[in-house]
Tab-separated table of C-alpha atoms in Angstrom:
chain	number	residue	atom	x	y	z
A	1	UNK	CA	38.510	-35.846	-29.608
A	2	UNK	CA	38.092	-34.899	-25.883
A	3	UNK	CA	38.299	-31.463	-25.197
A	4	UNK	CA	40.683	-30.387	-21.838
A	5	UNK	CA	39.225	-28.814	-19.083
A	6	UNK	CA	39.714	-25.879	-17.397
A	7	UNK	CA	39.952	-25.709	-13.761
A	8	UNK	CA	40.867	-23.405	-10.839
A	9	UNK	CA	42.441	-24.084	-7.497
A	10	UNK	CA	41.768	-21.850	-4.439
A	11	UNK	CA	43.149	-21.169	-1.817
A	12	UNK	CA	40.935	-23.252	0.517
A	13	UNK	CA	40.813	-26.268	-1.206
A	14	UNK	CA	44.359	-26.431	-1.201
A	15	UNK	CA	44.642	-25.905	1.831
A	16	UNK	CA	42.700	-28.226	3.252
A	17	UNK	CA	43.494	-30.990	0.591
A	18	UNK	CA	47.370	-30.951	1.256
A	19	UNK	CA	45.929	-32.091	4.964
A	20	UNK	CA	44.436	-34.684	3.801
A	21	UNK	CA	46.528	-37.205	2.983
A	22	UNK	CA	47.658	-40.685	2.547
A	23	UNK	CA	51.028	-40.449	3.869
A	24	UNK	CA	53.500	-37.708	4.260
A	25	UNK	CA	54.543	-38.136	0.599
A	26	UNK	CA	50.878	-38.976	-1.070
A	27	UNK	CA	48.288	-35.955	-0.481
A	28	UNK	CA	44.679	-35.839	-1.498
A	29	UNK	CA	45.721	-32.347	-3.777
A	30	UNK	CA	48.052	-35.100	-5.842
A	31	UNK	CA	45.621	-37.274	-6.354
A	32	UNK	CA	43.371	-34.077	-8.073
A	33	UNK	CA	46.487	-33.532	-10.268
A	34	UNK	CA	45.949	-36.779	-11.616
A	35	UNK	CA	42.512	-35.888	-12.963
A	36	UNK	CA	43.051	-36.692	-17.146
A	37	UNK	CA	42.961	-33.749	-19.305
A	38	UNK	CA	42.674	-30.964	-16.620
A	39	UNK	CA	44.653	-28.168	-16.739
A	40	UNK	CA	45.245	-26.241	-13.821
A	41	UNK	CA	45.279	-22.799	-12.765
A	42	UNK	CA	45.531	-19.886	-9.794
A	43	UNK	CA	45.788	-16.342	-9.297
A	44	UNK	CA	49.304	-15.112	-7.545
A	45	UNK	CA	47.028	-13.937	-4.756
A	46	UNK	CA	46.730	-17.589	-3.823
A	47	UNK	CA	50.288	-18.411	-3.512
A	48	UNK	CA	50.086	-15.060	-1.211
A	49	UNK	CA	47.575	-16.521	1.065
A	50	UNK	CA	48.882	-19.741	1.393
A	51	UNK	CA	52.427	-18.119	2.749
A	52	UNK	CA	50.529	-15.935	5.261
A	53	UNK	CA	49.399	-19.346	6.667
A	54	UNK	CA	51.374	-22.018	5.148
A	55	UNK	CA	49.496	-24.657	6.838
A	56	UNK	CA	51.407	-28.487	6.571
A	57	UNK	CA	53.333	-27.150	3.522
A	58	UNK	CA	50.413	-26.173	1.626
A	59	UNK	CA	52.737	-23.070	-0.184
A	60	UNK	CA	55.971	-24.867	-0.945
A	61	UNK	CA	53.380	-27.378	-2.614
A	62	UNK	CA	52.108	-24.932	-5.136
A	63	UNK	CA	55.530	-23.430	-5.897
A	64	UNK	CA	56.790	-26.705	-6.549
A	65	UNK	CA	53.337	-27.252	-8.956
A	66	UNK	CA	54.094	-23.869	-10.234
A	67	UNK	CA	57.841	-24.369	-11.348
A	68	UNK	CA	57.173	-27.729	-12.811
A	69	UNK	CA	54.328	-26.063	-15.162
A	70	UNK	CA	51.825	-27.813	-13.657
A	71	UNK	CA	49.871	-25.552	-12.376
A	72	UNK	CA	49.455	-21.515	-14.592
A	73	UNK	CA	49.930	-18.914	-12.177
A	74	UNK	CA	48.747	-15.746	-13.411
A	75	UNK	CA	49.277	-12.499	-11.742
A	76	UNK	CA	47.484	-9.168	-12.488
A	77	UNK	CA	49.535	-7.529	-15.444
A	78	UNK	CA	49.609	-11.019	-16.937
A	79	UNK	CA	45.566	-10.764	-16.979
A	80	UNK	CA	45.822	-7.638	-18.170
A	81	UNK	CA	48.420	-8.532	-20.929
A	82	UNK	CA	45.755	-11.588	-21.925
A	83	UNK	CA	42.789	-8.703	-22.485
A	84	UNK	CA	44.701	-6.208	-24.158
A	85	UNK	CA	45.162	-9.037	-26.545
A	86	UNK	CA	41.768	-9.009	-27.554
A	87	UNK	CA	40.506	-5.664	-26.209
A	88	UNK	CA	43.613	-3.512	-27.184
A	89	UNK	CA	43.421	-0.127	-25.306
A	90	UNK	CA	40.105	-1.234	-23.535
A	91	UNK	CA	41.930	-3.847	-21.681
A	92	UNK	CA	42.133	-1.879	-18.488
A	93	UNK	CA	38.198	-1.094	-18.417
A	94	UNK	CA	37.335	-4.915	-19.234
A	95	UNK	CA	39.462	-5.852	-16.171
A	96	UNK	CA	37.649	-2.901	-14.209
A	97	UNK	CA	34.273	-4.870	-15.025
A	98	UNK	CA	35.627	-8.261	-14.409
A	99	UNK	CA	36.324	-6.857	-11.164
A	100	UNK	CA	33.536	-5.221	-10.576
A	101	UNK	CA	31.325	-8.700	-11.679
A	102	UNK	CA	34.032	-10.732	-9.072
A	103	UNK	CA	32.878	-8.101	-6.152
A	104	UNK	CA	29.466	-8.340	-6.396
A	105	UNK	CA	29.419	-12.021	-6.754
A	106	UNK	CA	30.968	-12.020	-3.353
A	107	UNK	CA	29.368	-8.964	-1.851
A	108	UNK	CA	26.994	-6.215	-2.833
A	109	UNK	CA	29.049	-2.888	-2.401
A	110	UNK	CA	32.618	-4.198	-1.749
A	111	UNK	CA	34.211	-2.688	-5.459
A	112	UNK	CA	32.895	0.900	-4.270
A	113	UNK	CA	34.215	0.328	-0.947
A	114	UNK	CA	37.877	-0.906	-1.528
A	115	UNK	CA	38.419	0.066	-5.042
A	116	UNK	CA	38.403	3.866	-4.481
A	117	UNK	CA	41.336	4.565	-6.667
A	118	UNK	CA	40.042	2.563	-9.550
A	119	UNK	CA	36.885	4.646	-9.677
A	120	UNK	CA	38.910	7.842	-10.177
A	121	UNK	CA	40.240	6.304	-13.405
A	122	UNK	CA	39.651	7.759	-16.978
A	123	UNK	CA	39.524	4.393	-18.704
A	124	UNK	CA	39.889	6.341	-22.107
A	125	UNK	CA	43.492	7.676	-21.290
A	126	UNK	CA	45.392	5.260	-19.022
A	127	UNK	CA	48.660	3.175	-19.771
A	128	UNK	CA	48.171	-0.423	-18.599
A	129	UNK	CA	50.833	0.097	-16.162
A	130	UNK	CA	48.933	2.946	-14.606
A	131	UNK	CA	45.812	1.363	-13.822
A	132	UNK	CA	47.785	-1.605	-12.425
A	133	UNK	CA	49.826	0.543	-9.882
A	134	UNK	CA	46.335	2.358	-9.173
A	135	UNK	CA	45.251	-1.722	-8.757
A	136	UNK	CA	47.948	-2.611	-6.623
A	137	UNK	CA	47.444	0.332	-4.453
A	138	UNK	CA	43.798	-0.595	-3.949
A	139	UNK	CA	44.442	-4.079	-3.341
A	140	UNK	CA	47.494	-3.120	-0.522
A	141	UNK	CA	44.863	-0.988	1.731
A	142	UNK	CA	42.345	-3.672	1.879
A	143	UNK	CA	44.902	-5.841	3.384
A	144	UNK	CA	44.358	-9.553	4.480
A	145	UNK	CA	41.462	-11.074	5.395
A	146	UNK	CA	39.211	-9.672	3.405
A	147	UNK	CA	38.889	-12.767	0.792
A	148	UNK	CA	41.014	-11.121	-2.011
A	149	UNK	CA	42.303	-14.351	-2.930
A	150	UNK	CA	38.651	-15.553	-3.754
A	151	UNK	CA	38.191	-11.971	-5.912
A	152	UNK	CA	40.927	-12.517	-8.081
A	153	UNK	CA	40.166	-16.221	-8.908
A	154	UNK	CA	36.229	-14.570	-10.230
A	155	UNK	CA	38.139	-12.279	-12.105
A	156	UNK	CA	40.926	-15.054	-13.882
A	157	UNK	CA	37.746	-17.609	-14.316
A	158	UNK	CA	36.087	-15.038	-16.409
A	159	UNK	CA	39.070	-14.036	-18.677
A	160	UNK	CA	39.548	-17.485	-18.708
A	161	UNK	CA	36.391	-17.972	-19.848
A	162	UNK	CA	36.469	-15.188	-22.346
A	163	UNK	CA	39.776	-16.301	-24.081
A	164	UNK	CA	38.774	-20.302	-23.967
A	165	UNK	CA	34.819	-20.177	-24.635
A	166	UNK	CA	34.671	-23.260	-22.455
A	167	UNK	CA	33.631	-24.713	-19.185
A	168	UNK	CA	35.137	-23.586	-16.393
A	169	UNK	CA	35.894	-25.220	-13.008
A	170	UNK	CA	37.032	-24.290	-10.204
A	171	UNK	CA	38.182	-26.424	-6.988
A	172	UNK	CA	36.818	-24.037	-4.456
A	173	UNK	CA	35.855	-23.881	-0.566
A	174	UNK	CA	33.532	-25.689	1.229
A	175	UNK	CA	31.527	-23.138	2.083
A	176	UNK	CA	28.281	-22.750	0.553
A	177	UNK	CA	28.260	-18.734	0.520
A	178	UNK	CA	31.647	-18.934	-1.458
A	179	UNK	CA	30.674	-21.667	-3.822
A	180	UNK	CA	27.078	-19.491	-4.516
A	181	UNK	CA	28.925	-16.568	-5.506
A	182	UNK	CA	30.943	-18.559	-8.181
A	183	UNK	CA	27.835	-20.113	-9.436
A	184	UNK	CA	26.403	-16.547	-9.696
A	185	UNK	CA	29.175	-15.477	-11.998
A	186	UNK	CA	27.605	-17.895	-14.642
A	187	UNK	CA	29.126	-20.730	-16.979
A	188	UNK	CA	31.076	-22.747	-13.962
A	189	UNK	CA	30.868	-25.598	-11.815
A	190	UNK	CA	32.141	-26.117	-8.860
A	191	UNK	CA	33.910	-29.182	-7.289
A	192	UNK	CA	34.303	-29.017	-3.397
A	193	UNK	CA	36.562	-31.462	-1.095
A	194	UNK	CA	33.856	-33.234	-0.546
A	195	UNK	CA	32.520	-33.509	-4.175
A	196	UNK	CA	36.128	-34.275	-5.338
A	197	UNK	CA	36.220	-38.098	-3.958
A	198	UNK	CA	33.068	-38.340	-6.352
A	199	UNK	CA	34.806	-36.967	-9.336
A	200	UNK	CA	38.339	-39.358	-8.489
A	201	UNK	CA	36.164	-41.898	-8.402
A	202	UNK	CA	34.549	-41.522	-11.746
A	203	UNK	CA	36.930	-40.148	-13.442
A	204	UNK	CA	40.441	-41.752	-12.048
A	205	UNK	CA	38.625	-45.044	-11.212
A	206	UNK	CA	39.423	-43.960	-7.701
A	207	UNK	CA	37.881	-46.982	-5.712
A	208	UNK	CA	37.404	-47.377	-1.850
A	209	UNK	CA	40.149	-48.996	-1.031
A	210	UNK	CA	42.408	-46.495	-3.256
A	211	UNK	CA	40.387	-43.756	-0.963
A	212	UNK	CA	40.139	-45.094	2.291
A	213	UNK	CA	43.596	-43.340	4.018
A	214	UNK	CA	42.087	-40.321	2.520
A	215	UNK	CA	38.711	-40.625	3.537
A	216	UNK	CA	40.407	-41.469	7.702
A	217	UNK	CA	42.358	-38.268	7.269
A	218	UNK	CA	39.786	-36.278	6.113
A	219	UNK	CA	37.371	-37.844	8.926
A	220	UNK	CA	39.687	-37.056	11.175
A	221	UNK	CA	39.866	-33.328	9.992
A	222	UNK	CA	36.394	-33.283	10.235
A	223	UNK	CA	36.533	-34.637	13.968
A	224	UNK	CA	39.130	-32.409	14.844
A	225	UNK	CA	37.229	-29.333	13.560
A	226	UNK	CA	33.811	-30.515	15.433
A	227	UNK	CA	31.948	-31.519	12.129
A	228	UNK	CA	30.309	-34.589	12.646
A	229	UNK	CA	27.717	-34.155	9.072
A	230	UNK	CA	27.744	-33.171	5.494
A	231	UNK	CA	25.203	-31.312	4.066
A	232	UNK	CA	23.803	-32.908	0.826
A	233	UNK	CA	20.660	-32.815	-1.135
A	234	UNK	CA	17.370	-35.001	-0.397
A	235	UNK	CA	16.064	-36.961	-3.938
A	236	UNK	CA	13.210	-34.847	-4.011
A	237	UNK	CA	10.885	-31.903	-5.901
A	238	UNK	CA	11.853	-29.963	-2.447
A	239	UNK	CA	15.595	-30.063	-3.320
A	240	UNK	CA	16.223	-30.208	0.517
A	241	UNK	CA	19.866	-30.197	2.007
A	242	UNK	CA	19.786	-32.770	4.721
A	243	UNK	CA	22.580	-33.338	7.053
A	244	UNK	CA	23.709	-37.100	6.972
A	245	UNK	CA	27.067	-38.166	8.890
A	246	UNK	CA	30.128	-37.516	7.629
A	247	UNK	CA	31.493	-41.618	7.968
A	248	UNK	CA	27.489	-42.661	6.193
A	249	UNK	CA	28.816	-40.259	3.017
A	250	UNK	CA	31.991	-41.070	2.472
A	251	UNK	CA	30.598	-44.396	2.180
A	252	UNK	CA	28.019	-43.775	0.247
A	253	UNK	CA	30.038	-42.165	-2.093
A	254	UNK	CA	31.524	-45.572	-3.410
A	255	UNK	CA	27.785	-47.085	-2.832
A	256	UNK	CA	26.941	-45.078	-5.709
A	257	UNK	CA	24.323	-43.216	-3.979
A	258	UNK	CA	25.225	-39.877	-5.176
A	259	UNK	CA	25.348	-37.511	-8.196
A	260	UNK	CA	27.178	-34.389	-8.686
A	261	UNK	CA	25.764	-30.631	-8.658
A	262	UNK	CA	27.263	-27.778	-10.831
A	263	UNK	CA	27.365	-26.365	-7.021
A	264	UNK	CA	29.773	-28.606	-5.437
A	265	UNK	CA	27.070	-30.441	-3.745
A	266	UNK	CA	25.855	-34.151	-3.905
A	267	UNK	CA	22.566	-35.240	-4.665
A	268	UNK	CA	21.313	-38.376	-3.480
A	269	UNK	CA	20.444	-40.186	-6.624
């Protein structure tokens, strides 16, 4: 029997794949919801970021996804509710070194920096809802901007990980630096925009001509935003990334010409 899998949706990817879209009705993010056997989740911090910016929609989208149960939304006490299930009164410590893991996968000193209450804790005598008030107060002064959204999706991949044992994926940004630091966390793959017409296609039997609006909306994105390449990676010992235009990809997407990295990158075959 085929096992589900487990996948997260950030903020970015979202984003950007409620723009591109078929019509006004048909998106490319409802065309990832029809991947078979996925089930889908986000931290709360996304649906926070996505109503600071709400770009085309992109929030009302995931509420609607959230209501419906199609998408698990977890917030912080729910994570915390998850590891006190199987770490009892150590639950507020394991989430201090999820955290911890999630800051450093992002950037070297960031948890000492921002987290200043959480390091005045004595983990051996604190109620769960005293280290997440402590939490909350940490997470309020670093304010936005500061990629919190991406933090909290390390730290539900892990327990995620924990509690399931299985593969983990997660739908993430385009950029490398942000799709290195989930790699880095260990035991997950990611799938980018770009890598996500690959994975339709071989998965939902997602042809060309099922694509193509897609492909001239996301074009155009790419036009709009002054990206005229992709970066993906040469068939060679070097493991070069090679920048090849962004119409000669999408093509050669449904030529075949591609494989999948646990990176979010293609590889030509």
């Amino acid at each position: 029997m085929q096992k589900d899998k487990y996948a997260l949706l950030d903020t970015d990817f979202i984003s950007k794949t409620h723009i591109i879209q078929k019509d006004a009705e048909n998106h490319l993010i409802d065309r990832i919801m029809e991947l078979p056997r996925y089930q889908f989740y986000c931290h709360n911090q996304i649906r926070t970021e996505l109503a600071r910016h709400n770009v085309s929609g992109s929030m009302e989208w995931l509420e609607e996804k959230v209501s419906a149960g199609q998408i698990k939304c977890y917030n912080d006490e729910e994570i915390l509710n998850e590891l006190e299930s199987v770490y009892g009164a150590g639950a507020s410590s394991m989430y201090a070194t999820l955290l911890k893991t999630a800051c450093q996968a992002y950037k070297t000193g960031y948890f000492e920096e921002n987290f200043k209450k959480l390091q005045q804790l004595d983990y051996r005598n604190i109620s769960l809802s005293d280290f997440l008030e402590k939490l909350n107060e940490d997470c309020d002064n670093i304010g936005a901007g500061r990629n919190l959204g991406e933090i909290k999706t390390y730290v539900l991949l892990q327990m995620l990980s924990l509690l399931l044992g299985e593969q983990i994926y997660v739908f993430c940004s385009d950029d490398r630096n942000a799709r290195s630091a989930v790699i880095s966390i260990g035991g997950v793959k990611c799938i980018s925009v770009l890598s996500s017409f690959l994975r339709l296609k071989q998965e939902c039997d997602f042809q060309f001509e099922d694509a193509k609006d897609y492909i001239q909306s996301w074009l155009g994105f790419c036009d709009k935003n002054k990206q005229i390449t992709f970066k993906v990676q040469e068939n060679s010992e070097a493991k070069r990334l090679c920048k090849v235009s962004c119409e000669q990809v999408m093509r050669e997407i449904y030529e075949d010409k591609f494989e999948e990295l646990r990176t979010g990158n293609l590889k030509y075959r």
